[in-house]
């Protein structure tokens, strides 16, 4: 639900410019972040459940989140400047949200069989251990 709520937030950027667009975007985006944060922590815990692997998984998650925030903000700002408004960032944000949503669906399909006690067929205890 969290990642899916980003899509309507980014679709708001396609609306005609008004004071309500950034407010609506901010509300929808904030709701998506609130719903996504616990999910991201739970998925990170599924990657490696104990020892140094868990510490590394949280470290990688934090690093990728930080770098992505810097790159995404910079690209979004450049697109807004180039296009003269927030509609320019729609070209970057909407495809990114859809790709993230598809990645989550793929990860769920990989993780679910291990929760039911079956293997992923690749000789790994957990599907993400093979990465």
Short mmCIF file of N, CA and C in Angstrom, two decimals:
data_model
loop_
_atom_site.label_atom_id
_atom_site.label_comp_id
_atom_site.label_asym_id
_atom_site.label_seq_id
_atom_site.Cartn_x
_atom_site.Cartn_y
_atom_site.Cartn_z
N UNK A 1 0.81 -1.19 0.00
CA UNK A 1 0.00 0.00 0.00
C UNK A 1 0.86 1.26 0.00
N UNK A 2 1.97 1.27 0.73
CA UNK A 2 2.81 2.45 0.82
C UNK A 2 3.38 2.88 -0.51
N UNK A 3 4.00 1.95 -1.22
CA UNK A 3 4.59 2.30 -2.52
C UNK A 3 3.53 2.69 -3.53
N UNK A 4 2.38 2.05 -3.46
CA UNK A 4 1.30 2.38 -4.40
C UNK A 4 0.76 3.79 -4.17
N UNK A 5 0.86 4.30 -2.95
CA UNK A 5 0.34 5.65 -2.69
C UNK A 5 1.24 6.74 -3.27
N UNK A 6 2.45 6.39 -3.68
CA UNK A 6 3.31 7.38 -4.34
C UNK A 6 2.80 7.72 -5.73
N UNK A 7 2.20 6.76 -6.41
CA UNK A 7 1.74 6.99 -7.79
C UNK A 7 0.70 8.11 -7.86
N UNK A 8 -0.37 8.11 -7.03
CA UNK A 8 -1.30 9.24 -7.10
C UNK A 8 -0.64 10.58 -6.73
N UNK A 9 0.35 10.53 -5.83
CA UNK A 9 1.05 11.76 -5.46
C UNK A 9 1.76 12.34 -6.69
N UNK A 10 2.43 11.49 -7.45
CA UNK A 10 3.15 11.98 -8.63
C UNK A 10 2.18 12.36 -9.75
N UNK A 11 1.04 11.70 -9.82
CA UNK A 11 0.05 12.08 -10.83
C UNK A 11 -0.52 13.47 -10.56
N UNK A 12 -0.50 13.90 -9.32
CA UNK A 12 -0.97 15.26 -8.99
C UNK A 12 -0.11 16.32 -9.67
N UNK A 13 1.14 15.98 -9.97
CA UNK A 13 2.03 16.94 -10.61
C UNK A 13 1.59 17.25 -12.04
N UNK A 14 0.76 16.42 -12.61
CA UNK A 14 0.28 16.66 -13.97
C UNK A 14 -0.92 17.60 -14.01
N UNK A 15 -1.47 17.92 -12.85
CA UNK A 15 -2.62 18.83 -12.79
C UNK A 15 -2.19 20.26 -13.14
N UNK A 16 -3.13 21.07 -13.56
CA UNK A 16 -2.80 22.48 -13.83
C UNK A 16 -2.24 23.15 -12.56
N UNK A 17 -1.26 24.04 -12.72
CA UNK A 17 -0.63 24.68 -11.56
C UNK A 17 -1.65 25.44 -10.70
N UNK A 18 -1.57 25.20 -9.40
CA UNK A 18 -2.38 25.93 -8.42
C UNK A 18 -1.73 25.73 -7.05
N UNK A 19 -2.23 26.40 -6.06
CA UNK A 19 -1.70 26.26 -4.70
C UNK A 19 -2.03 24.88 -4.12
N UNK A 20 -3.08 24.25 -4.61
CA UNK A 20 -3.47 22.95 -4.08
C UNK A 20 -2.57 21.81 -4.54
N UNK A 21 -1.92 21.96 -5.69
CA UNK A 21 -1.07 20.88 -6.22
C UNK A 21 0.09 20.55 -5.27
N UNK A 22 0.93 21.52 -4.85
CA UNK A 22 2.02 21.14 -3.95
C UNK A 22 1.53 20.67 -2.58
N UNK A 23 0.40 21.21 -2.12
CA UNK A 23 -0.14 20.76 -0.83
C UNK A 23 -0.63 19.31 -0.95
N UNK A 24 -1.39 19.02 -1.99
CA UNK A 24 -1.87 17.65 -2.21
C UNK A 24 -0.72 16.69 -2.42
N UNK A 25 0.28 17.11 -3.20
CA UNK A 25 1.46 16.26 -3.42
C UNK A 25 2.15 15.98 -2.09
N UNK A 26 2.35 17.02 -1.28
CA UNK A 26 3.03 16.84 0.00
C UNK A 26 2.29 15.88 0.92
N UNK A 27 0.97 16.00 0.96
CA UNK A 27 0.16 15.13 1.81
C UNK A 27 0.25 13.68 1.33
N UNK A 28 0.04 13.47 0.03
CA UNK A 28 0.08 12.10 -0.51
C UNK A 28 1.47 11.48 -0.38
N UNK A 29 2.50 12.27 -0.67
CA UNK A 29 3.87 11.77 -0.58
C UNK A 29 4.22 11.42 0.86
N UNK A 30 3.82 12.27 1.81
CA UNK A 30 4.09 12.00 3.23
C UNK A 30 3.38 10.74 3.71
N UNK A 31 2.14 10.55 3.24
CA UNK A 31 1.43 9.32 3.60
C UNK A 31 2.15 8.10 3.05
N UNK A 32 2.64 8.20 1.82
CA UNK A 32 3.40 7.10 1.24
C UNK A 32 4.65 6.79 2.02
N UNK A 33 5.36 7.83 2.45
CA UNK A 33 6.56 7.60 3.26
C UNK A 33 6.23 6.95 4.59
N UNK A 34 5.16 7.40 5.24
CA UNK A 34 4.77 6.82 6.52
C UNK A 34 4.39 5.35 6.38
N UNK A 35 3.76 4.99 5.26
CA UNK A 35 3.37 3.60 5.04
C UNK A 35 4.55 2.75 4.57
N UNK A 36 5.55 3.37 3.96
CA UNK A 36 6.67 2.63 3.39
C UNK A 36 7.77 2.34 4.41
N UNK A 37 8.01 3.24 5.32
CA UNK A 37 9.12 3.09 6.25
C UNK A 37 9.11 1.77 7.03
N UNK A 38 7.99 1.37 7.65
CA UNK A 38 7.99 0.07 8.33
C UNK A 38 8.15 -1.10 7.37
N UNK A 39 7.62 -0.97 6.16
CA UNK A 39 7.76 -2.03 5.17
C UNK A 39 9.22 -2.20 4.78
N UNK A 40 9.91 -1.09 4.57
CA UNK A 40 11.32 -1.15 4.20
C UNK A 40 12.14 -1.80 5.30
N UNK A 41 11.87 -1.45 6.56
CA UNK A 41 12.59 -2.08 7.67
C UNK A 41 12.32 -3.57 7.74
N UNK A 42 11.07 -3.96 7.51
CA UNK A 42 10.72 -5.39 7.55
C UNK A 42 11.40 -6.14 6.42
N UNK A 43 11.42 -5.56 5.21
CA UNK A 43 12.10 -6.21 4.08
C UNK A 43 13.60 -6.31 4.31
N UNK A 44 14.18 -5.27 4.90
CA UNK A 44 15.61 -5.32 5.20
C UNK A 44 15.90 -6.42 6.21
N UNK A 45 15.04 -6.58 7.21
CA UNK A 45 15.21 -7.65 8.18
C UNK A 45 15.07 -9.03 7.56
N UNK A 46 14.29 -9.14 6.48
CA UNK A 46 14.13 -10.43 5.79
C UNK A 46 15.38 -10.80 5.00
N UNK A 47 16.14 -9.80 4.55
CA UNK A 47 17.32 -10.06 3.73
C UNK A 47 18.34 -10.86 4.53
N UNK A 48 18.66 -10.37 5.69
CA UNK A 48 19.58 -11.06 6.59
C UNK A 48 19.01 -10.93 7.98
N UNK A 49 18.74 -12.05 8.61
CA UNK A 49 18.02 -11.98 9.88
C UNK A 49 18.92 -11.97 11.11
N UNK A 50 20.22 -12.18 10.95
CA UNK A 50 21.06 -12.24 12.14
C UNK A 50 22.51 -11.92 11.81
N UNK A 51 23.29 -11.62 12.84
CA UNK A 51 24.72 -11.41 12.71
C UNK A 51 25.09 -10.18 11.89
N UNK A 52 26.30 -10.25 11.31
CA UNK A 52 26.81 -9.14 10.50
C UNK A 52 25.97 -8.89 9.26
N UNK A 53 25.31 -9.90 8.76
CA UNK A 53 24.48 -9.74 7.57
C UNK A 53 23.36 -8.73 7.80
N UNK A 54 22.76 -8.74 8.98
CA UNK A 54 21.69 -7.80 9.29
C UNK A 54 22.24 -6.37 9.35
N UNK A 55 23.41 -6.21 9.98
CA UNK A 55 24.03 -4.89 10.05
C UNK A 55 24.37 -4.38 8.67
N UNK A 56 24.91 -5.23 7.82
CA UNK A 56 25.24 -4.83 6.45
C UNK A 56 23.98 -4.47 5.67
N UNK A 57 22.92 -5.25 5.85
CA UNK A 57 21.67 -4.98 5.12
C UNK A 57 21.13 -3.60 5.49
N UNK A 58 21.11 -3.27 6.78
CA UNK A 58 20.63 -1.94 7.19
C UNK A 58 21.58 -0.85 6.71
N UNK A 59 22.88 -1.13 6.71
CA UNK A 59 23.85 -0.16 6.19
C UNK A 59 23.64 0.13 4.71
N UNK A 60 23.45 -0.94 3.92
CA UNK A 60 23.20 -0.76 2.48
C UNK A 60 21.89 -0.01 2.24
N UNK A 61 20.86 -0.35 3.01
CA UNK A 61 19.58 0.33 2.86
C UNK A 61 19.72 1.82 3.14
N UNK A 62 20.44 2.16 4.20
CA UNK A 62 20.64 3.57 4.55
C UNK A 62 21.46 4.29 3.50
N UNK A 63 22.52 3.62 2.99
CA UNK A 63 23.36 4.25 2.00
C UNK A 63 22.59 4.51 0.69
N UNK A 64 21.89 3.50 0.23
CA UNK A 64 21.13 3.64 -1.02
C UNK A 64 20.04 4.70 -0.86
N UNK A 65 19.38 4.73 0.30
CA UNK A 65 18.34 5.75 0.53
C UNK A 65 18.94 7.15 0.52
N UNK A 66 20.07 7.33 1.17
CA UNK A 66 20.70 8.64 1.22
C UNK A 66 21.17 9.12 -0.14
N UNK A 67 21.88 8.24 -0.86
CA UNK A 67 22.37 8.61 -2.20
C UNK A 67 21.20 8.87 -3.15
N UNK A 68 20.17 8.04 -3.07
CA UNK A 68 19.00 8.23 -3.93
C UNK A 68 18.29 9.54 -3.63
N UNK A 69 18.24 9.92 -2.36
CA UNK A 69 17.62 11.20 -2.00
C UNK A 69 18.37 12.37 -2.62
N UNK A 70 19.69 12.31 -2.56
CA UNK A 70 20.50 13.40 -3.13
C UNK A 70 20.35 13.45 -4.65
N UNK A 71 20.49 12.30 -5.30
CA UNK A 71 20.39 12.25 -6.77
C UNK A 71 18.98 12.60 -7.23
N UNK A 72 17.97 12.03 -6.58
CA UNK A 72 16.58 12.30 -6.97
C UNK A 72 16.20 13.76 -6.78
N UNK A 73 16.62 14.35 -5.68
CA UNK A 73 16.32 15.77 -5.45
C UNK A 73 17.02 16.66 -6.48
N UNK A 74 18.26 16.32 -6.79
CA UNK A 74 19.00 17.12 -7.77
C UNK A 74 18.38 17.00 -9.16
N UNK A 75 18.07 15.78 -9.58
CA UNK A 75 17.44 15.59 -10.90
C UNK A 75 16.06 16.22 -10.96
N UNK A 76 15.29 16.07 -9.88
CA UNK A 76 13.97 16.67 -9.84
C UNK A 76 14.04 18.19 -9.93
N UNK A 77 14.98 18.80 -9.21
CA UNK A 77 15.16 20.24 -9.27
C UNK A 77 15.57 20.72 -10.65
N UNK A 78 16.46 19.96 -11.30
CA UNK A 78 16.88 20.33 -12.66
C UNK A 78 15.70 20.24 -13.63
N UNK A 79 14.88 19.20 -13.50
CA UNK A 79 13.72 19.06 -14.37
C UNK A 79 12.70 20.17 -14.14
N UNK A 80 12.51 20.54 -12.89
CA UNK A 80 11.58 21.63 -12.60
C UNK A 80 12.09 22.93 -13.22
N UNK A 81 13.40 23.17 -13.10
CA UNK A 81 13.98 24.38 -13.73
C UNK A 81 13.85 24.34 -15.24
N UNK A 82 14.17 23.18 -15.85
CA UNK A 82 14.13 23.07 -17.31
C UNK A 82 12.71 23.21 -17.86
N UNK A 83 11.74 22.64 -17.16
CA UNK A 83 10.37 22.65 -17.66
C UNK A 83 9.55 23.82 -17.14
N UNK A 84 10.12 24.61 -16.24
CA UNK A 84 9.41 25.77 -15.74
C UNK A 84 8.28 25.45 -14.78
N UNK A 85 8.32 24.31 -14.14
CA UNK A 85 7.27 23.95 -13.18
C UNK A 85 7.42 22.51 -12.72
N UNK A 86 6.51 22.11 -11.83
CA UNK A 86 6.61 20.77 -11.25
C UNK A 86 6.26 19.65 -12.22
N UNK A 87 5.64 19.97 -13.33
CA UNK A 87 5.30 18.91 -14.29
C UNK A 87 6.54 18.20 -14.83
N UNK A 88 7.67 18.89 -14.85
CA UNK A 88 8.91 18.27 -15.32
C UNK A 88 9.36 17.12 -14.46
N UNK A 89 9.12 17.22 -13.15
CA UNK A 89 9.54 16.13 -12.27
C UNK A 89 8.64 14.90 -12.42
N UNK A 90 7.47 15.08 -12.99
CA UNK A 90 6.58 13.94 -13.25
C UNK A 90 7.27 12.93 -14.17
N UNK A 91 8.04 13.43 -15.12
CA UNK A 91 8.73 12.54 -16.07
C UNK A 91 9.76 11.66 -15.36
N UNK A 92 10.29 12.10 -14.24
CA UNK A 92 11.26 11.31 -13.48
C UNK A 92 10.58 10.49 -12.40
N UNK A 93 9.66 11.10 -11.68
CA UNK A 93 9.10 10.48 -10.48
C UNK A 93 8.10 9.36 -10.76
N UNK A 94 7.23 9.55 -11.72
CA UNK A 94 6.22 8.52 -11.97
C UNK A 94 6.85 7.20 -12.44
N UNK A 95 7.76 7.22 -13.42
CA UNK A 95 8.40 5.95 -13.79
C UNK A 95 9.19 5.32 -12.64
N UNK A 96 9.84 6.15 -11.81
CA UNK A 96 10.58 5.62 -10.67
C UNK A 96 9.64 4.94 -9.68
N UNK A 97 8.48 5.53 -9.44
CA UNK A 97 7.51 4.93 -8.52
C UNK A 97 6.97 3.61 -9.07
N UNK A 98 6.71 3.56 -10.36
CA UNK A 98 6.21 2.32 -10.98
C UNK A 98 7.28 1.23 -10.93
N UNK A 99 8.53 1.58 -11.20
CA UNK A 99 9.63 0.60 -11.14
C UNK A 99 9.79 0.09 -9.71
N UNK A 100 9.73 0.97 -8.72
CA UNK A 100 9.84 0.54 -7.32
C UNK A 100 8.70 -0.40 -6.96
N UNK A 101 7.50 -0.09 -7.40
CA UNK A 101 6.34 -0.94 -7.13
C UNK A 101 6.53 -2.32 -7.75
N UNK A 102 7.02 -2.39 -8.98
CA UNK A 102 7.26 -3.67 -9.64
C UNK A 102 8.36 -4.46 -8.93
N UNK A 103 9.39 -3.77 -8.44
CA UNK A 103 10.45 -4.45 -7.69
C UNK A 103 9.91 -5.07 -6.40
N UNK A 104 9.03 -4.34 -5.72
CA UNK A 104 8.43 -4.87 -4.49
C UNK A 104 7.60 -6.11 -4.79
N UNK A 105 6.84 -6.09 -5.86
CA UNK A 105 6.05 -7.26 -6.24
C UNK A 105 6.97 -8.45 -6.50
N UNK A 106 8.08 -8.21 -7.20
CA UNK A 106 9.04 -9.28 -7.48
C UNK A 106 9.65 -9.83 -6.19
N UNK A 107 10.05 -8.94 -5.28
CA UNK A 107 10.63 -9.39 -4.02
C UNK A 107 9.63 -10.17 -3.18
N UNK A 108 8.39 -9.75 -3.19
CA UNK A 108 7.37 -10.50 -2.44
C UNK A 108 7.22 -11.91 -2.97
N UNK A 109 7.27 -12.07 -4.28
CA UNK A 109 7.16 -13.42 -4.87
C UNK A 109 8.35 -14.27 -4.48
N UNK A 110 9.52 -13.64 -4.31
CA UNK A 110 10.72 -14.38 -3.92
C UNK A 110 10.69 -14.74 -2.44
N UNK A 111 10.18 -13.85 -1.60
CA UNK A 111 10.21 -14.06 -0.16
C UNK A 111 9.09 -14.98 0.31
N UNK A 112 7.90 -14.87 -0.26
CA UNK A 112 6.74 -15.63 0.19
C UNK A 112 6.98 -17.14 0.23
N UNK A 113 7.61 -17.77 -0.78
CA UNK A 113 7.80 -19.23 -0.69
C UNK A 113 8.62 -19.64 0.52
N UNK A 114 9.60 -18.83 0.93
CA UNK A 114 10.41 -19.21 2.08
C UNK A 114 9.63 -19.08 3.38
N UNK A 115 8.66 -18.21 3.43
CA UNK A 115 7.83 -18.08 4.63
C UNK A 115 6.94 -19.31 4.80
N UNK A 116 6.59 -19.94 3.69
CA UNK A 116 5.73 -21.12 3.75
C UNK A 116 6.53 -22.40 3.93
N UNK A 117 7.87 -22.28 4.05
CA UNK A 117 8.69 -23.45 4.31
C UNK A 117 9.22 -24.12 3.06
N UNK A 118 9.00 -23.58 1.88
CA UNK A 118 9.54 -24.16 0.67
C UNK A 118 10.75 -23.36 0.23
N UNK A 119 11.61 -23.96 -0.54
CA UNK A 119 12.80 -23.24 -1.01
C UNK A 119 12.51 -22.55 -2.32
N UNK A 120 13.42 -21.67 -2.70
CA UNK A 120 13.23 -20.94 -3.94
C UNK A 120 13.72 -21.74 -5.14
N UNK A 121 14.27 -22.91 -4.89
CA UNK A 121 14.72 -23.74 -5.99
C UNK A 121 16.13 -23.43 -6.44
N UNK A 122 16.82 -22.52 -5.76
CA UNK A 122 18.18 -22.16 -6.15
C UNK A 122 19.19 -22.64 -5.12
N UNK A 123 18.79 -23.44 -4.18
CA UNK A 123 19.71 -23.95 -3.19
C UNK A 123 20.06 -22.93 -2.11
N UNK A 124 19.24 -21.97 -1.89
CA UNK A 124 19.48 -20.94 -0.88
C UNK A 124 18.48 -21.11 0.25
N UNK A 125 18.94 -20.78 1.46
CA UNK A 125 18.02 -20.82 2.57
C UNK A 125 16.92 -19.79 2.41
N UNK A 126 17.31 -18.57 2.04
CA UNK A 126 16.37 -17.49 1.72
C UNK A 126 16.68 -17.02 0.32
N UNK A 127 15.69 -16.61 -0.44
CA UNK A 127 15.92 -16.19 -1.82
C UNK A 127 16.93 -15.06 -1.96
N UNK A 128 16.91 -14.12 -1.03
CA UNK A 128 17.82 -12.98 -1.16
C UNK A 128 19.24 -13.31 -0.69
N UNK A 129 19.46 -14.50 -0.10
CA UNK A 129 20.81 -14.91 0.28
C UNK A 129 21.67 -15.19 -0.94
N UNK A 130 21.05 -15.47 -2.07
CA UNK A 130 21.80 -15.78 -3.29
C UNK A 130 22.39 -14.55 -3.94
N UNK A 131 21.96 -13.38 -3.54
CA UNK A 131 22.44 -12.15 -4.18
C UNK A 131 23.87 -11.86 -3.83
#
